[in-house]
JSON list of C-alpha atoms in Angstrom, two decimals:
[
{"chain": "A", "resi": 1, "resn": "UNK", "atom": "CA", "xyz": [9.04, 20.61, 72.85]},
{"chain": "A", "resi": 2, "resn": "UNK", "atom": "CA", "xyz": [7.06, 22.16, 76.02]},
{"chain": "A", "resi": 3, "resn": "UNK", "atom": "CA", "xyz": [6.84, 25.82, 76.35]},
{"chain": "A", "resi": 4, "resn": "UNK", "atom": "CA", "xyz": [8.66, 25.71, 79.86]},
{"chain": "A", "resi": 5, "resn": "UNK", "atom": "CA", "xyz": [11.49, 23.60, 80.21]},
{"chain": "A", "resi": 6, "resn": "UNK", "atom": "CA", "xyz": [11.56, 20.78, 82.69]},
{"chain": "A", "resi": 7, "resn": "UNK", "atom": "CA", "xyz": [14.11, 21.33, 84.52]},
{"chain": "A", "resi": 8, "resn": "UNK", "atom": "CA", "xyz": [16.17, 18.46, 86.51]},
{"chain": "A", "resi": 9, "resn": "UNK", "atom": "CA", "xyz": [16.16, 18.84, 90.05]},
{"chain": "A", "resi": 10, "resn": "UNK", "atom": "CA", "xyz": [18.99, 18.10, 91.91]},
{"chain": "A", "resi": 11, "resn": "UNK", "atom": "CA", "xyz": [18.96, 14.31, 92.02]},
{"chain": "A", "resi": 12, "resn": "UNK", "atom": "CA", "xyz": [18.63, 13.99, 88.41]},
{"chain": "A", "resi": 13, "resn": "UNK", "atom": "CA", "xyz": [21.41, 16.81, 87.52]},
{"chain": "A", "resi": 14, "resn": "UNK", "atom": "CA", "xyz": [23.70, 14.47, 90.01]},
{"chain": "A", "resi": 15, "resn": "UNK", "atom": "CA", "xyz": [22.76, 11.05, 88.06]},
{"chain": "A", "resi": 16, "resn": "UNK", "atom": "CA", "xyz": [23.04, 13.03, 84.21]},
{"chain": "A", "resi": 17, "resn": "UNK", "atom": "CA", "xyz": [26.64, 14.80, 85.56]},
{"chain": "A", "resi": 18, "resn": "UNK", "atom": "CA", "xyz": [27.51, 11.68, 86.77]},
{"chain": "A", "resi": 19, "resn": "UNK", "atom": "CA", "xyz": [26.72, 9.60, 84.10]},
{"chain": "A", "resi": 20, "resn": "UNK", "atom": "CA", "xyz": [28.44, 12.13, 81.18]},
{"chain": "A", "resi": 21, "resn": "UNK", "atom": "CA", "xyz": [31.75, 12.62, 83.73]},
{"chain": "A", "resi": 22, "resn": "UNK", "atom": "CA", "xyz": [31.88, 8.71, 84.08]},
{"chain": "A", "resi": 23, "resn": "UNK", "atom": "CA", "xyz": [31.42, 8.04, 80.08]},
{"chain": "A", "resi": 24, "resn": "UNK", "atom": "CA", "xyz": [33.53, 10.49, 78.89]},
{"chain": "A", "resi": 25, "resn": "UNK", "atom": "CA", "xyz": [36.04, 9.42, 81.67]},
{"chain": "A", "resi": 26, "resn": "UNK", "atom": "CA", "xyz": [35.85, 5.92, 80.49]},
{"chain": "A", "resi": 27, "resn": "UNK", "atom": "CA", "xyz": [35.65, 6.62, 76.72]},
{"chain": "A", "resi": 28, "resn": "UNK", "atom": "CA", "xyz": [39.15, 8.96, 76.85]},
{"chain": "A", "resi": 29, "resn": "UNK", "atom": "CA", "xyz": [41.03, 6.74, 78.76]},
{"chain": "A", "resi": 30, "resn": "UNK", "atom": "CA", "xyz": [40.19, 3.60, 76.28]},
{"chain": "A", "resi": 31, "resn": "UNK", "atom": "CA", "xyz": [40.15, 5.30, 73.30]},
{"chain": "A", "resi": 32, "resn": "UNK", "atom": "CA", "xyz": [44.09, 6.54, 74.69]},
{"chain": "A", "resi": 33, "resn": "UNK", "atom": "CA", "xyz": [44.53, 2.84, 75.32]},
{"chain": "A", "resi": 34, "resn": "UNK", "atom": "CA", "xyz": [43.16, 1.85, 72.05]},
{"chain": "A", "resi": 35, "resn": "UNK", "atom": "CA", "xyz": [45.87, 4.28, 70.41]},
{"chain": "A", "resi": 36, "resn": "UNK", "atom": "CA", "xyz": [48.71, 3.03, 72.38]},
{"chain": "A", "resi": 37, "resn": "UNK", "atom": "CA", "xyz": [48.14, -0.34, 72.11]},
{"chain": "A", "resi": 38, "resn": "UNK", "atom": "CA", "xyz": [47.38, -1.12, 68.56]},
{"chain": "A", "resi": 39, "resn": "UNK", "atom": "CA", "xyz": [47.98, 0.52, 65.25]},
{"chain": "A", "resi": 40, "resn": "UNK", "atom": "CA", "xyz": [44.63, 1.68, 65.28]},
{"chain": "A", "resi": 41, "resn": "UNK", "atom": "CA", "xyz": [42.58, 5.19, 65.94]},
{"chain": "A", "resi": 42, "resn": "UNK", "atom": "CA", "xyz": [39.45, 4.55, 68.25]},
{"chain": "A", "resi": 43, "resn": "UNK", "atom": "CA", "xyz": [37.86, 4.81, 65.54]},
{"chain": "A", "resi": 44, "resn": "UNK", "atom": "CA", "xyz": [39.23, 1.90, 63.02]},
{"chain": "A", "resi": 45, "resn": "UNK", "atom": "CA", "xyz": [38.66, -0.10, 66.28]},
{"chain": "A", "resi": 46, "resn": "UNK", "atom": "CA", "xyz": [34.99, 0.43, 66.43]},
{"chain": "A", "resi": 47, "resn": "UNK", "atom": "CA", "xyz": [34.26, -0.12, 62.67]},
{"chain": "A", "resi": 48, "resn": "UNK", "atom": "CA", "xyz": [36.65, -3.02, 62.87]},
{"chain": "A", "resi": 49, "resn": "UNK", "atom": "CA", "xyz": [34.73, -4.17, 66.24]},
{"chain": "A", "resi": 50, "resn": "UNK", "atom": "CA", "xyz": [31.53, -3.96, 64.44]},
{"chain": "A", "resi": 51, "resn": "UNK", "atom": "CA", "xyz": [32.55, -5.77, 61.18]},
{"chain": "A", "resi": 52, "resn": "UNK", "atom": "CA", "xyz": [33.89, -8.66, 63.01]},
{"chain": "A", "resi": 53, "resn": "UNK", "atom": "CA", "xyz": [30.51, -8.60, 65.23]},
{"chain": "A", "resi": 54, "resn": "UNK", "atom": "CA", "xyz": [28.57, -8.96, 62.08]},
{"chain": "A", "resi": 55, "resn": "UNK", "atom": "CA", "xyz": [30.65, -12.20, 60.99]},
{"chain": "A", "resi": 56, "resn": "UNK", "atom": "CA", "xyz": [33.32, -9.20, 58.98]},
{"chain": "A", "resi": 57, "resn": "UNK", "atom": "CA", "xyz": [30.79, -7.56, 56.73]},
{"chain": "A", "resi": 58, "resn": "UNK", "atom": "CA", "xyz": [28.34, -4.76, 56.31]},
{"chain": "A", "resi": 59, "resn": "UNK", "atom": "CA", "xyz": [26.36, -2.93, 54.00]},
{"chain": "A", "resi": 60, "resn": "UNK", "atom": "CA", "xyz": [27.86, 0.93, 54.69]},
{"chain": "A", "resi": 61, "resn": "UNK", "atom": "CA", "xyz": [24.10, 2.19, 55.90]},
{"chain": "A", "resi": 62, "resn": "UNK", "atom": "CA", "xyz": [23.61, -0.34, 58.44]},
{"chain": "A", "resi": 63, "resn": "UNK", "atom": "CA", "xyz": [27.31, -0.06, 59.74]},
{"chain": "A", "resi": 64, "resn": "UNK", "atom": "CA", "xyz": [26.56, 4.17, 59.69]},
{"chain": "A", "resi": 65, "resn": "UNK", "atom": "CA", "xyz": [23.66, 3.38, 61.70]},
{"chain": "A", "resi": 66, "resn": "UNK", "atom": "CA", "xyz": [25.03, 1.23, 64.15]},
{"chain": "A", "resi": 67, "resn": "UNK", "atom": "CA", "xyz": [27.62, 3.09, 65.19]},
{"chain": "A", "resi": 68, "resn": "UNK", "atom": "CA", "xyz": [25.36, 6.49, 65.07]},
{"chain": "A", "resi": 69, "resn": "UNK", "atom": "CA", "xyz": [27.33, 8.45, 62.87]},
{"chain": "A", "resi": 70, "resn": "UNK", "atom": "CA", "xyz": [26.99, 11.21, 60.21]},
{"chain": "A", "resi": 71, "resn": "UNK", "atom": "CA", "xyz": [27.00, 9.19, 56.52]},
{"chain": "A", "resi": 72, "resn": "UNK", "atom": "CA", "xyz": [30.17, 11.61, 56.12]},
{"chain": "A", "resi": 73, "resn": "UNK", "atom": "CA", "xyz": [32.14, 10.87, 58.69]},
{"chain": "A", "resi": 74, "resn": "UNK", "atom": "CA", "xyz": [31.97, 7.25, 57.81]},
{"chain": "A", "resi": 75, "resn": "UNK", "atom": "CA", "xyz": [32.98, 7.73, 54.66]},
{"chain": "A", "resi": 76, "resn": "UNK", "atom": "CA", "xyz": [35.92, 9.53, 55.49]},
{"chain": "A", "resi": 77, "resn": "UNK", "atom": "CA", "xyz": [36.76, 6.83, 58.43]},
{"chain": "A", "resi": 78, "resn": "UNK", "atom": "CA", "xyz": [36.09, 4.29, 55.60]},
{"chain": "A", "resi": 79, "resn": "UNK", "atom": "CA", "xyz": [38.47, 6.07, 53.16]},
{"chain": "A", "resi": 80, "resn": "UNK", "atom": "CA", "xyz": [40.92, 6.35, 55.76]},
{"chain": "A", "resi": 81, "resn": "UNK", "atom": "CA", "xyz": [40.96, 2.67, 56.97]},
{"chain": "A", "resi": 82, "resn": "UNK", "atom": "CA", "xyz": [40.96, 1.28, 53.04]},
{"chain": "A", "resi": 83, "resn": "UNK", "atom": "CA", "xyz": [44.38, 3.79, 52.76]},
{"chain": "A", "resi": 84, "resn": "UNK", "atom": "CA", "xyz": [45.79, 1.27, 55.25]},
{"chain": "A", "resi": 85, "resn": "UNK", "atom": "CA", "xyz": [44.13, -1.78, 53.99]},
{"chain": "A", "resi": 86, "resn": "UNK", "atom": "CA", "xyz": [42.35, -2.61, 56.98]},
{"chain": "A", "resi": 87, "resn": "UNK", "atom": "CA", "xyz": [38.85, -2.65, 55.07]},
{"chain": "A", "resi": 88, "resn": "UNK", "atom": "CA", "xyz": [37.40, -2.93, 51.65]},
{"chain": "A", "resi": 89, "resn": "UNK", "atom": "CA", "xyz": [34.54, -1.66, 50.00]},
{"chain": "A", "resi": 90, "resn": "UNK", "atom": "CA", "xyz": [32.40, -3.63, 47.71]},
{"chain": "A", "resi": 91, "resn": "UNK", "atom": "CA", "xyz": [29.63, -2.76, 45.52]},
{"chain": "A", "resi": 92, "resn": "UNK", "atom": "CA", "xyz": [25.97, -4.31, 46.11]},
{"chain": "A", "resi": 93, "resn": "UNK", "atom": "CA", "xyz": [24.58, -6.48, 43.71]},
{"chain": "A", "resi": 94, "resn": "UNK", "atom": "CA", "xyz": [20.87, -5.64, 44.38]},
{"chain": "A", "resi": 95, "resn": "UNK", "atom": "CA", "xyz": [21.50, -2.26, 44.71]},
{"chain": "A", "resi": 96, "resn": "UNK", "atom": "CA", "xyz": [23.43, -0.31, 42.54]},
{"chain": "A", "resi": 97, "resn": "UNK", "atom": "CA", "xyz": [24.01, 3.01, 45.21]},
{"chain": "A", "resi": 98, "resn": "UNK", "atom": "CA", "xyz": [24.81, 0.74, 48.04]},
{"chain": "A", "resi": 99, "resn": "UNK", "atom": "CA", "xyz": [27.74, -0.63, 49.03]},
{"chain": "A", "resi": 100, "resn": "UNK", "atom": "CA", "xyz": [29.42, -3.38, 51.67]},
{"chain": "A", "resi": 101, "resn": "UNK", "atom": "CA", "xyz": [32.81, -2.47, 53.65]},
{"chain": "A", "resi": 102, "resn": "UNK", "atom": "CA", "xyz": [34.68, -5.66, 54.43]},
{"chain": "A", "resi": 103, "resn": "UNK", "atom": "CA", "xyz": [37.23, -6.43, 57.27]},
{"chain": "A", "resi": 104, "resn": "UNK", "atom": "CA", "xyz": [40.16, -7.18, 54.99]},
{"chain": "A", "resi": 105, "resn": "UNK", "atom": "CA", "xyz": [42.79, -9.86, 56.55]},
{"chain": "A", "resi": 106, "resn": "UNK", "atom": "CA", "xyz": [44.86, -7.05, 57.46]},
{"chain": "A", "resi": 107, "resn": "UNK", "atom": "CA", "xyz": [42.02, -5.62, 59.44]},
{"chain": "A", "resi": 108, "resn": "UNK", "atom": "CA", "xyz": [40.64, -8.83, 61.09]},
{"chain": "A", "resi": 109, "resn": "UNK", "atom": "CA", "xyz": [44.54, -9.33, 62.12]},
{"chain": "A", "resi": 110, "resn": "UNK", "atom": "CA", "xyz": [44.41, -6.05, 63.97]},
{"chain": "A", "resi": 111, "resn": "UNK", "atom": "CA", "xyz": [41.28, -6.58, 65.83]},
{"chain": "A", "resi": 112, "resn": "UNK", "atom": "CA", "xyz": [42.08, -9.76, 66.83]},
{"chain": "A", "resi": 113, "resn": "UNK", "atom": "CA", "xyz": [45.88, -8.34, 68.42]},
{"chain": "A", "resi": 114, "resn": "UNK", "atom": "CA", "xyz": [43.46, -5.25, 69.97]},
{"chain": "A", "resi": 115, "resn": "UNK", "atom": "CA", "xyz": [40.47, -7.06, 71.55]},
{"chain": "A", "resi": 116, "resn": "UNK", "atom": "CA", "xyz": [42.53, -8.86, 74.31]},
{"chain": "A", "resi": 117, "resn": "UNK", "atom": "CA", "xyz": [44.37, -5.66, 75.28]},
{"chain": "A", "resi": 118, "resn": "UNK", "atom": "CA", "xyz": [40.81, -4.05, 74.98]},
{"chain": "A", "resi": 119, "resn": "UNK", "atom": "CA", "xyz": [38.74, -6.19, 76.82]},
{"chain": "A", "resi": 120, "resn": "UNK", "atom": "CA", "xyz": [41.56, -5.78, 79.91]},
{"chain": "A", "resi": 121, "resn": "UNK", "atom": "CA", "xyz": [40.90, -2.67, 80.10]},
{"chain": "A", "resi": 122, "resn": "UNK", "atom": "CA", "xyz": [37.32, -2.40, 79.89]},
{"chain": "A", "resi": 123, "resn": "UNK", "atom": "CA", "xyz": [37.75, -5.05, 82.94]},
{"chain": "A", "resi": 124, "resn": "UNK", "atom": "CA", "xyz": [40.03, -3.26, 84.78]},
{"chain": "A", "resi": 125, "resn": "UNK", "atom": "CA", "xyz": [38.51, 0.19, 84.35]},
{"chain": "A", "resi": 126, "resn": "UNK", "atom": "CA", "xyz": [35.00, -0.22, 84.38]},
{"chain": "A", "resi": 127, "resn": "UNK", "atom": "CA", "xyz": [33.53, -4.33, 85.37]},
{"chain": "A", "resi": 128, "resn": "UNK", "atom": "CA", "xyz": [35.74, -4.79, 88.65]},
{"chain": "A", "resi": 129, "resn": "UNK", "atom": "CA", "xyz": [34.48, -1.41, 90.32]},
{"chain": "A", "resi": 130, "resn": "UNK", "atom": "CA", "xyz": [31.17, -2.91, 89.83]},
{"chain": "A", "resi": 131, "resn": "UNK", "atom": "CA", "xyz": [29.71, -6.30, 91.59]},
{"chain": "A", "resi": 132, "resn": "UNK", "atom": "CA", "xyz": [27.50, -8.16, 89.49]},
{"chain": "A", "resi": 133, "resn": "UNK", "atom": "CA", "xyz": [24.08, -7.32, 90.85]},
{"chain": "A", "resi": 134, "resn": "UNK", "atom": "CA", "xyz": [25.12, -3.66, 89.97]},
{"chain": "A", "resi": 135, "resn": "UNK", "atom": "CA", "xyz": [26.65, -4.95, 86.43]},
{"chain": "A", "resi": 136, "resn": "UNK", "atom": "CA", "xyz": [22.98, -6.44, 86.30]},
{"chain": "A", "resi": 137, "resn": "UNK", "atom": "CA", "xyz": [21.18, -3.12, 87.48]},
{"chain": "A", "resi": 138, "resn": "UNK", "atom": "CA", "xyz": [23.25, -1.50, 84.71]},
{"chain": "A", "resi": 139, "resn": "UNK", "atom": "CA", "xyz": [22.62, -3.56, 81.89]},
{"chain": "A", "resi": 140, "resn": "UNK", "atom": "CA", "xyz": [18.34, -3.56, 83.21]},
{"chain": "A", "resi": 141, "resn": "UNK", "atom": "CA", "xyz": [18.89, 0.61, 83.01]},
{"chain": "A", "resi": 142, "resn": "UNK", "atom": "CA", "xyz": [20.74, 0.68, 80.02]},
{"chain": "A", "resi": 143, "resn": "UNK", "atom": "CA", "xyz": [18.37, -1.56, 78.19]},
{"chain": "A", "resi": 144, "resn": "UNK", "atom": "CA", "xyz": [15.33, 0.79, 78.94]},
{"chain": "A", "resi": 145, "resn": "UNK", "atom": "CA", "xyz": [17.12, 3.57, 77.96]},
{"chain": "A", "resi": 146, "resn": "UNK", "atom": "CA", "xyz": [18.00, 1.99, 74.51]},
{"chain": "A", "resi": 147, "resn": "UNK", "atom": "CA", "xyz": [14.22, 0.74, 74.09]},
{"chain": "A", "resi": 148, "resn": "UNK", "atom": "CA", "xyz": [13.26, 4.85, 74.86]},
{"chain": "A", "resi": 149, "resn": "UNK", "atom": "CA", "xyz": [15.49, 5.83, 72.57]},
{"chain": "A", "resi": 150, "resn": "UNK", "atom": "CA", "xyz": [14.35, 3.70, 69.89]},
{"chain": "A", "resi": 151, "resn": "UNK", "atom": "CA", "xyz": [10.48, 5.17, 69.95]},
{"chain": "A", "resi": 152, "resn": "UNK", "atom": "CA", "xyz": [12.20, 8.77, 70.31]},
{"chain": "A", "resi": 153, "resn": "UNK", "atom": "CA", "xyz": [12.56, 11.09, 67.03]},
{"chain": "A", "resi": 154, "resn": "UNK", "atom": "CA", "xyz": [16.20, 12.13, 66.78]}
]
């Protein structure tokens, strides 16, 4: 880190406030949506998301580090979601500390009655304020930013 911060200057504190108000904004109102739509925490919809993404299986590290989360808190959202049979975990064959978690039917039956309801809202809250050259602009700015973040040390 430098000795003397860098401050932003006003035009950047606008874009960062904006960008945190609109993202936690977004996130709250569909993870509410998430909960009152489906049987599922915002959470079991994201792991479940990401299982079904990956053709419904995952070795527990790479899911972890997908979804940038603490190897704990997965474990407990893992424990949690195998309670309620949404997800199983299996042991690796080549590697005797490792493990997969598996979408269960249960599981893949929930996603598939939450994704519809999902998607409609992501739609209706976030991709028709936006026309596509600015859904385009986005995705260009959101791809740097990913590609930054990749050669960054956490």
């Amino acid at each position: 880190m430098n000795a003397t911060p860098r401050w932003l200057n006003p035009e950047q504190q606008a874009a960062w406030d904006g960008f945190i108000r609109m993202q936690e904004k977004l996130i709250g109102r569909l993870s509410r949506r998430v909960q009152a739509d489906s049987r599922m925490s915002p959470a079991d919809y994201i792991v479940l998301a990401k299982l079904t993404e990956a053709g419904g299986r995952m070795r527990f590290m790479d899911l972890t580090k997908l979804v940038e989360w603490e190897k704990s808190r997965m474990s407990h959202q893992v424990a949690r979601m195998a309670k309620r049979g949404l997800v199983a975990k299996e042991e690796c064959p080549d590697d005797g500390r490792g493990s997969f978690i598996v979408a269960t039917p249960a599981g893949r039956e929930a996603i598939e009655e939450a994704a519809p309801v999902h998607v409609e809202h992501v739609r209706r809250l976030f991709i028709d304020a936006l026309t596509q050259e600015e859904l385009d602009t986005l995705a260009r700015i959101s791809n740097r930013v990913l590609a930054h973040l990749e050669k960054q040390p956490d």
